[in-house]
GROMACS .gro file of N, CA and C in nm:
model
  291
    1UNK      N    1  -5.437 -13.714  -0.233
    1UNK     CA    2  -5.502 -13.592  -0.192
    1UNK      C    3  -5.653 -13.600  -0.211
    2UNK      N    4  -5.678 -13.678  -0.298
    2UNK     CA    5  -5.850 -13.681  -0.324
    2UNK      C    6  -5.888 -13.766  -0.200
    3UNK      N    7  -5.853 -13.872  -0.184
    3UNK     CA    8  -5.893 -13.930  -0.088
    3UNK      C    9  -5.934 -13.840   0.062
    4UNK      N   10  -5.783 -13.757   0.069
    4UNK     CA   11  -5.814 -13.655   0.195
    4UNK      C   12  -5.922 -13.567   0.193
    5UNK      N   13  -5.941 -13.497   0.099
    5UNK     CA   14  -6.059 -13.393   0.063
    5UNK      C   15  -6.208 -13.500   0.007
    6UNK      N   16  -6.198 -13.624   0.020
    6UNK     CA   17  -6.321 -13.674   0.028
    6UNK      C   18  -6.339 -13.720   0.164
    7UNK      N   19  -6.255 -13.721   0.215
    7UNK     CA   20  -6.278 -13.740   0.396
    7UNK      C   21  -6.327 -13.636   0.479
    8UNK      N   22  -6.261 -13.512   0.426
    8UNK     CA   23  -6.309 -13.363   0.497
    8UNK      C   24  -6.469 -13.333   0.438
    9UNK      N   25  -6.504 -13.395   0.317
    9UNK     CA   26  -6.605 -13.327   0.285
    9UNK      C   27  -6.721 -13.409   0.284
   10UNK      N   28  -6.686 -13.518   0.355
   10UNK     CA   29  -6.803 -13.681   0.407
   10UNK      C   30  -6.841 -13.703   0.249
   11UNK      N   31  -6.775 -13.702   0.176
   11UNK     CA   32  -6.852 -13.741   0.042
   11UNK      C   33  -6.708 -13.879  -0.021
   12UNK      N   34  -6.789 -13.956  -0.165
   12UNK     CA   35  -6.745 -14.077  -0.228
   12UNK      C   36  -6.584 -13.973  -0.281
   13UNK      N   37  -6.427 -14.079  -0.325
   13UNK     CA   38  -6.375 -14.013  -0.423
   13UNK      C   39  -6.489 -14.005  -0.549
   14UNK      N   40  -6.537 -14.123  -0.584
   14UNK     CA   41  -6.618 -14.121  -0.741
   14UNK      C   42  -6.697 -14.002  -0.701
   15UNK      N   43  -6.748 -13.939  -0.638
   15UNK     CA   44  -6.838 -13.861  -0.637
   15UNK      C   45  -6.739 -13.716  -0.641
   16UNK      N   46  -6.640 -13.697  -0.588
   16UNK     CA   47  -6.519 -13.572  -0.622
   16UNK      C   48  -6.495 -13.567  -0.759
   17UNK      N   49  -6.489 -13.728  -0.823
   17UNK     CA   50  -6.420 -13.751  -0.921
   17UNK      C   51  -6.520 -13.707  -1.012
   18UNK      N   52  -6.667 -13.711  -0.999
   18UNK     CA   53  -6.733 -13.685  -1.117
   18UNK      C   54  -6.757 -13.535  -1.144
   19UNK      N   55  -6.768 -13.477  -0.943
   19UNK     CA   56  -6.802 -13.326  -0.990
   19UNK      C   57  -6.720 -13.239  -0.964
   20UNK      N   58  -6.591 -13.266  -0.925
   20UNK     CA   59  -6.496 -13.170  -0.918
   20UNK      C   60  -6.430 -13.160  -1.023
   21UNK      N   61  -6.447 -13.031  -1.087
   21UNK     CA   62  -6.306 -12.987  -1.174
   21UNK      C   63  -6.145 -13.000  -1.169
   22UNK      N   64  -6.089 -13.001  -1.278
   22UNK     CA   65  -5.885 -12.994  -1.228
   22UNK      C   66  -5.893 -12.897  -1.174
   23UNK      N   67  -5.934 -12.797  -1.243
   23UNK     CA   68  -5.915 -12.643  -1.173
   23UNK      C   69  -5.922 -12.622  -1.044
   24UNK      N   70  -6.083 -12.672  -1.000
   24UNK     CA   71  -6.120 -12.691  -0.860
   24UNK      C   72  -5.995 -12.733  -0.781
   25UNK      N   73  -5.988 -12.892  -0.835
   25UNK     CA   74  -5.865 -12.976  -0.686
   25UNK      C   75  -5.754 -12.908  -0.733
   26UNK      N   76  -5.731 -12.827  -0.801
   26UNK     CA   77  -5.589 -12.733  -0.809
   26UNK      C   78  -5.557 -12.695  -0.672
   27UNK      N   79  -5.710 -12.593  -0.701
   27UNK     CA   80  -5.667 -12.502  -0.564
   27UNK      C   81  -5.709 -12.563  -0.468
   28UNK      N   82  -5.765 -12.644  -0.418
   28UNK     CA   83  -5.804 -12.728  -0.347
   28UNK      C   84  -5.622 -12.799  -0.246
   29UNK      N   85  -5.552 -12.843  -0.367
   29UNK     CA   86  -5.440 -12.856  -0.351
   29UNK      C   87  -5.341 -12.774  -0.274
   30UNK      N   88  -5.373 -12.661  -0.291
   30UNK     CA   89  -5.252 -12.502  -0.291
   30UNK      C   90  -5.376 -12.461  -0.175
   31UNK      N   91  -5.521 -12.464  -0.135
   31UNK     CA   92  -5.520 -12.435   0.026
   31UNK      C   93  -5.485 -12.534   0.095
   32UNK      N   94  -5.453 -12.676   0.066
   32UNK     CA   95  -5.381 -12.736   0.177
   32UNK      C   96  -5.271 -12.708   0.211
   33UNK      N   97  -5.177 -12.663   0.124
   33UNK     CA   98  -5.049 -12.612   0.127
   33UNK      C   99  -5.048 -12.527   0.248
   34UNK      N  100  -5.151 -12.425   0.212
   34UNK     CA  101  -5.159 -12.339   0.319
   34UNK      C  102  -5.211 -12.383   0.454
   35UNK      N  103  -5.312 -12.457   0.446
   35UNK     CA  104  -5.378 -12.448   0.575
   35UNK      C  105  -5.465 -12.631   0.602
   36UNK      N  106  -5.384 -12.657   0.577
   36UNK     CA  107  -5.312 -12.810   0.627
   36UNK      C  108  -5.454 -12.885   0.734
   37UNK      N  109  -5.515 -12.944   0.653
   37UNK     CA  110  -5.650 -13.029   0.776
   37UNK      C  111  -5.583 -13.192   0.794
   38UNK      N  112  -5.706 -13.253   0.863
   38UNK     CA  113  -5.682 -13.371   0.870
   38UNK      C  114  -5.598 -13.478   0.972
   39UNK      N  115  -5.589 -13.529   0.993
   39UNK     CA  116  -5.509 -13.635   1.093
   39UNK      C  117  -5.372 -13.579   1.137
   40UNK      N  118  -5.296 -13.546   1.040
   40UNK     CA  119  -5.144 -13.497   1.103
   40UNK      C  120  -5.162 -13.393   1.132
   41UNK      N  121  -5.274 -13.262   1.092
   41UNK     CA  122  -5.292 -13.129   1.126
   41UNK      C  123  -5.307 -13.177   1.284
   42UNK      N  124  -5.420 -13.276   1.296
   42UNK     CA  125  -5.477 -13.265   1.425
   42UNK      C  126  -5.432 -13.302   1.533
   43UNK      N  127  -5.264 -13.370   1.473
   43UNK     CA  128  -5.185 -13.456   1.615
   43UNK      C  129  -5.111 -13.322   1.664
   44UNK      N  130  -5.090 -13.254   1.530
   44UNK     CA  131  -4.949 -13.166   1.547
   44UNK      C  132  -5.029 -13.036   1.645
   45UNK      N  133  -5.183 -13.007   1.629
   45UNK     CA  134  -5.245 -12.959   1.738
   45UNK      C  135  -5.203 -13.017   1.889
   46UNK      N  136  -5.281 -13.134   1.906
   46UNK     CA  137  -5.268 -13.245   2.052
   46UNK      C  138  -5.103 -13.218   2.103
   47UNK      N  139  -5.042 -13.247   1.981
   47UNK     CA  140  -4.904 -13.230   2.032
   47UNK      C  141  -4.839 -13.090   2.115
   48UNK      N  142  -4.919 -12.968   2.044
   48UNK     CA  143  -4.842 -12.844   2.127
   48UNK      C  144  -4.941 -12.860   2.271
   49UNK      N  145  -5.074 -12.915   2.247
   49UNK     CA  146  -5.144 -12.926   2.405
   49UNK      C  147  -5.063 -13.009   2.469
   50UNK      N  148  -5.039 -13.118   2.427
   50UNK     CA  149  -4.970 -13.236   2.529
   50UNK      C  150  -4.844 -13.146   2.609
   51UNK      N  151  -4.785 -13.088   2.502
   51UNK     CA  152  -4.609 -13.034   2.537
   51UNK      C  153  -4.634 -12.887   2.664
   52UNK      N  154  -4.735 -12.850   2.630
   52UNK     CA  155  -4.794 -12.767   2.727
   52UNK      C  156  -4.804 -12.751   2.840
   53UNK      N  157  -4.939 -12.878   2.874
   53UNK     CA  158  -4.997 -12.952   2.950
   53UNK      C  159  -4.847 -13.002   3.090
   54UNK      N  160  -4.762 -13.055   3.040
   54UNK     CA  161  -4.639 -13.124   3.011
   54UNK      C  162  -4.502 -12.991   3.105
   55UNK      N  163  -4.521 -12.915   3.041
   55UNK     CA  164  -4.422 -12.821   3.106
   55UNK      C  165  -4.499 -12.747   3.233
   56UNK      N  166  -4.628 -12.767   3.189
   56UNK     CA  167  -4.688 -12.699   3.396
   56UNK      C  168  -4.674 -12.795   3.481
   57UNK      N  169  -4.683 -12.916   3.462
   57UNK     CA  170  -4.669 -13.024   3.540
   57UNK      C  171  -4.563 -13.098   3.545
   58UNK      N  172  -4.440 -13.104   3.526
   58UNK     CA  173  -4.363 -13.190   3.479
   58UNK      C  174  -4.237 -13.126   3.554
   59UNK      N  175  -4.171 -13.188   3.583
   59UNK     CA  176  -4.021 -13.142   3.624
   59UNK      C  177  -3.940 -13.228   3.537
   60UNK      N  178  -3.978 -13.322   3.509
   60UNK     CA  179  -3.889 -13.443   3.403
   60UNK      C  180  -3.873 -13.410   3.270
   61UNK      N  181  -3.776 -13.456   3.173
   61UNK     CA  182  -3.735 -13.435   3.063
   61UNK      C  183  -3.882 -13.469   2.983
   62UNK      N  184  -3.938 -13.373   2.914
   62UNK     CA  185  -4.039 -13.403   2.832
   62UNK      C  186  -4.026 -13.526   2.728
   63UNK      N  187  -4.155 -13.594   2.715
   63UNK     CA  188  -4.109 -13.713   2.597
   63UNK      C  189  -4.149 -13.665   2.468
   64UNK      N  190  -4.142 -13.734   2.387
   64UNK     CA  191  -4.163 -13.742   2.233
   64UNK      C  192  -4.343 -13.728   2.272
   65UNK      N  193  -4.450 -13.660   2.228
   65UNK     CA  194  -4.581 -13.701   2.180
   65UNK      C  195  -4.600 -13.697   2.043
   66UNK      N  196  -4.662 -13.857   2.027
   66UNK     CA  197  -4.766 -13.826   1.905
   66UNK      C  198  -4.630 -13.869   1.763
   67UNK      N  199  -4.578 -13.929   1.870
   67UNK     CA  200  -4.438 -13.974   1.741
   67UNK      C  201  -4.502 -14.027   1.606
   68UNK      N  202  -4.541 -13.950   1.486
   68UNK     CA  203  -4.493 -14.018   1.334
   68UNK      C  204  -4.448 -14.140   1.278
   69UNK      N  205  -4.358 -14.102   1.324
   69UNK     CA  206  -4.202 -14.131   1.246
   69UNK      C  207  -4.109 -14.187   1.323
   70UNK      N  208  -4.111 -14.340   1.457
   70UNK     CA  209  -4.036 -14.311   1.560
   70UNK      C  210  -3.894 -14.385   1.515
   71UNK      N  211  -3.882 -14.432   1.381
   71UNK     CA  212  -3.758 -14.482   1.358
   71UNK      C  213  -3.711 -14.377   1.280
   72UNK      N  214  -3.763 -14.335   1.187
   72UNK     CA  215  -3.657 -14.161   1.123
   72UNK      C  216  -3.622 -14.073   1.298
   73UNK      N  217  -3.706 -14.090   1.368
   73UNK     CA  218  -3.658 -14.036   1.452
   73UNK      C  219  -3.549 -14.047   1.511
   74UNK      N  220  -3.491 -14.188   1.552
   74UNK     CA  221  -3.443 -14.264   1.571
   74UNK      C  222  -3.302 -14.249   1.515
   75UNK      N  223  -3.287 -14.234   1.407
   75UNK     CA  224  -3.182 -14.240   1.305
   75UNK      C  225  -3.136 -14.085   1.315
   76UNK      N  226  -3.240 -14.036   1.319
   76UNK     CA  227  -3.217 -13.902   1.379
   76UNK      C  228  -3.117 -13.855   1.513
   77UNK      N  229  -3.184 -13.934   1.537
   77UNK     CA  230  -3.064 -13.927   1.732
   77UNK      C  231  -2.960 -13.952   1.750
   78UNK      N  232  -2.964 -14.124   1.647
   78UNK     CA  233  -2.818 -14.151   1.658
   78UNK      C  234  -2.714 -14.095   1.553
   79UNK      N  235  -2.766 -14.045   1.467
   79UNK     CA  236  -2.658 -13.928   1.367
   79UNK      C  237  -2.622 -13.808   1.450
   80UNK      N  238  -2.700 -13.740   1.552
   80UNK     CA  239  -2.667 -13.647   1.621
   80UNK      C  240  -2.559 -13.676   1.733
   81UNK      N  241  -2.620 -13.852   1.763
   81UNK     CA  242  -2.514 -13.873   1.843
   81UNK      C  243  -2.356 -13.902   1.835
   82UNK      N  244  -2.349 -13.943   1.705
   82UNK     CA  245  -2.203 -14.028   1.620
   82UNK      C  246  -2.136 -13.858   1.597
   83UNK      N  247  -2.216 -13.765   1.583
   83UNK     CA  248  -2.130 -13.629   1.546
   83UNK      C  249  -2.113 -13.596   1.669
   84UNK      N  250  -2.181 -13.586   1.796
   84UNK     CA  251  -2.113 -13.513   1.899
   84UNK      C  252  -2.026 -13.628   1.960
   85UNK      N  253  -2.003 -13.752   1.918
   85UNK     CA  254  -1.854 -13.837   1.977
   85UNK      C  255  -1.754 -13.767   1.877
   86UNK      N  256  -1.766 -13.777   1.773
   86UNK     CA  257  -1.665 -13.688   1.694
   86UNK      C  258  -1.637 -13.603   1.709
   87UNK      N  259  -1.731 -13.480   1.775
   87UNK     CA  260  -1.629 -13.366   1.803
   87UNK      C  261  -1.588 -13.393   1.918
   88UNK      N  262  -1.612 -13.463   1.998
   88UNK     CA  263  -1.572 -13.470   2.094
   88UNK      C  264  -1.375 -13.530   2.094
   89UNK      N  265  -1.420 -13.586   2.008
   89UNK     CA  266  -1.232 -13.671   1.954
   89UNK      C  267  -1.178 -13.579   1.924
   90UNK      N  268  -1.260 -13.483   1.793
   90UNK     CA  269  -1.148 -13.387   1.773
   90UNK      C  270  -1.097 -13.270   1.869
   91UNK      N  271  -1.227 -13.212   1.982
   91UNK     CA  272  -1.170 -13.147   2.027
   91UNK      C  273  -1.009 -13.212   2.105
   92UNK      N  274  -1.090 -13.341   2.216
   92UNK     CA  275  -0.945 -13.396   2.263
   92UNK      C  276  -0.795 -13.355   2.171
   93UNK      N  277  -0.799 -13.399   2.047
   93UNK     CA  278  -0.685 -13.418   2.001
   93UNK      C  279  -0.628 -13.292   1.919
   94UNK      N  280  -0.769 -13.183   1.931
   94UNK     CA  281  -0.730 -13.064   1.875
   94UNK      C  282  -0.655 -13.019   2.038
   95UNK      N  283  -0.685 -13.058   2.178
   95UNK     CA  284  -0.644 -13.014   2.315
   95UNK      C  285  -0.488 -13.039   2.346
   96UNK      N  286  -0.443 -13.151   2.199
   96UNK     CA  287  -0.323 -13.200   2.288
   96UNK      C  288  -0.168 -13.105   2.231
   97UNK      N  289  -0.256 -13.012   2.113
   97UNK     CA  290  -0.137 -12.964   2.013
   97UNK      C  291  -0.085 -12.848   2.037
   0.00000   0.00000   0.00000
């Protein structure tokens, strides 16, 4: 987190480190919580423009922008997918009784 709040504020960590208080990067801490800057703030911006942008123009299945994470994603899909073959079995065999 210091690192991030020495990026937002163009200044050294050693230089946070010498004049910032705990107290200070407390809350420093607890407004990021709230109100979130920085690189992932700024994709997850681009991202609702892209998705936007995207549904006025687009007739095609929207893609992923600005993917993170594209293998949690990933793992993501195919767990969604292994459960809807399964219900799919059970409904069948819940169909035959």
């Amino acid at each position: 987190m210091l690192f991030r709040l020495a990026l937002a504020m163009g200044r050294t960590v050693a230089e946070l480190d010498a004049t910032l208080s705990p107290a200070e990067f407390e809350e420093w801490k607890v407004y990021f919580q709230v109100e979130p800057w920085g690189t992932a703030a700024a994709d997850e911006h681009f991202r609702g423009l892209y998705q936007l942008f995207w549904c006025f123009h687009s007739k095609k299945t929207m893609p992923e922008f600005l993917d993170r994470f594209p293998e949690e994603r990933a793992r993501q899909r195919r767990r969604e997918e292994r459960k809807t073959a399964e219900e799919k079995i059970f409904d069948f065999f819940n169909g035959l009784g």
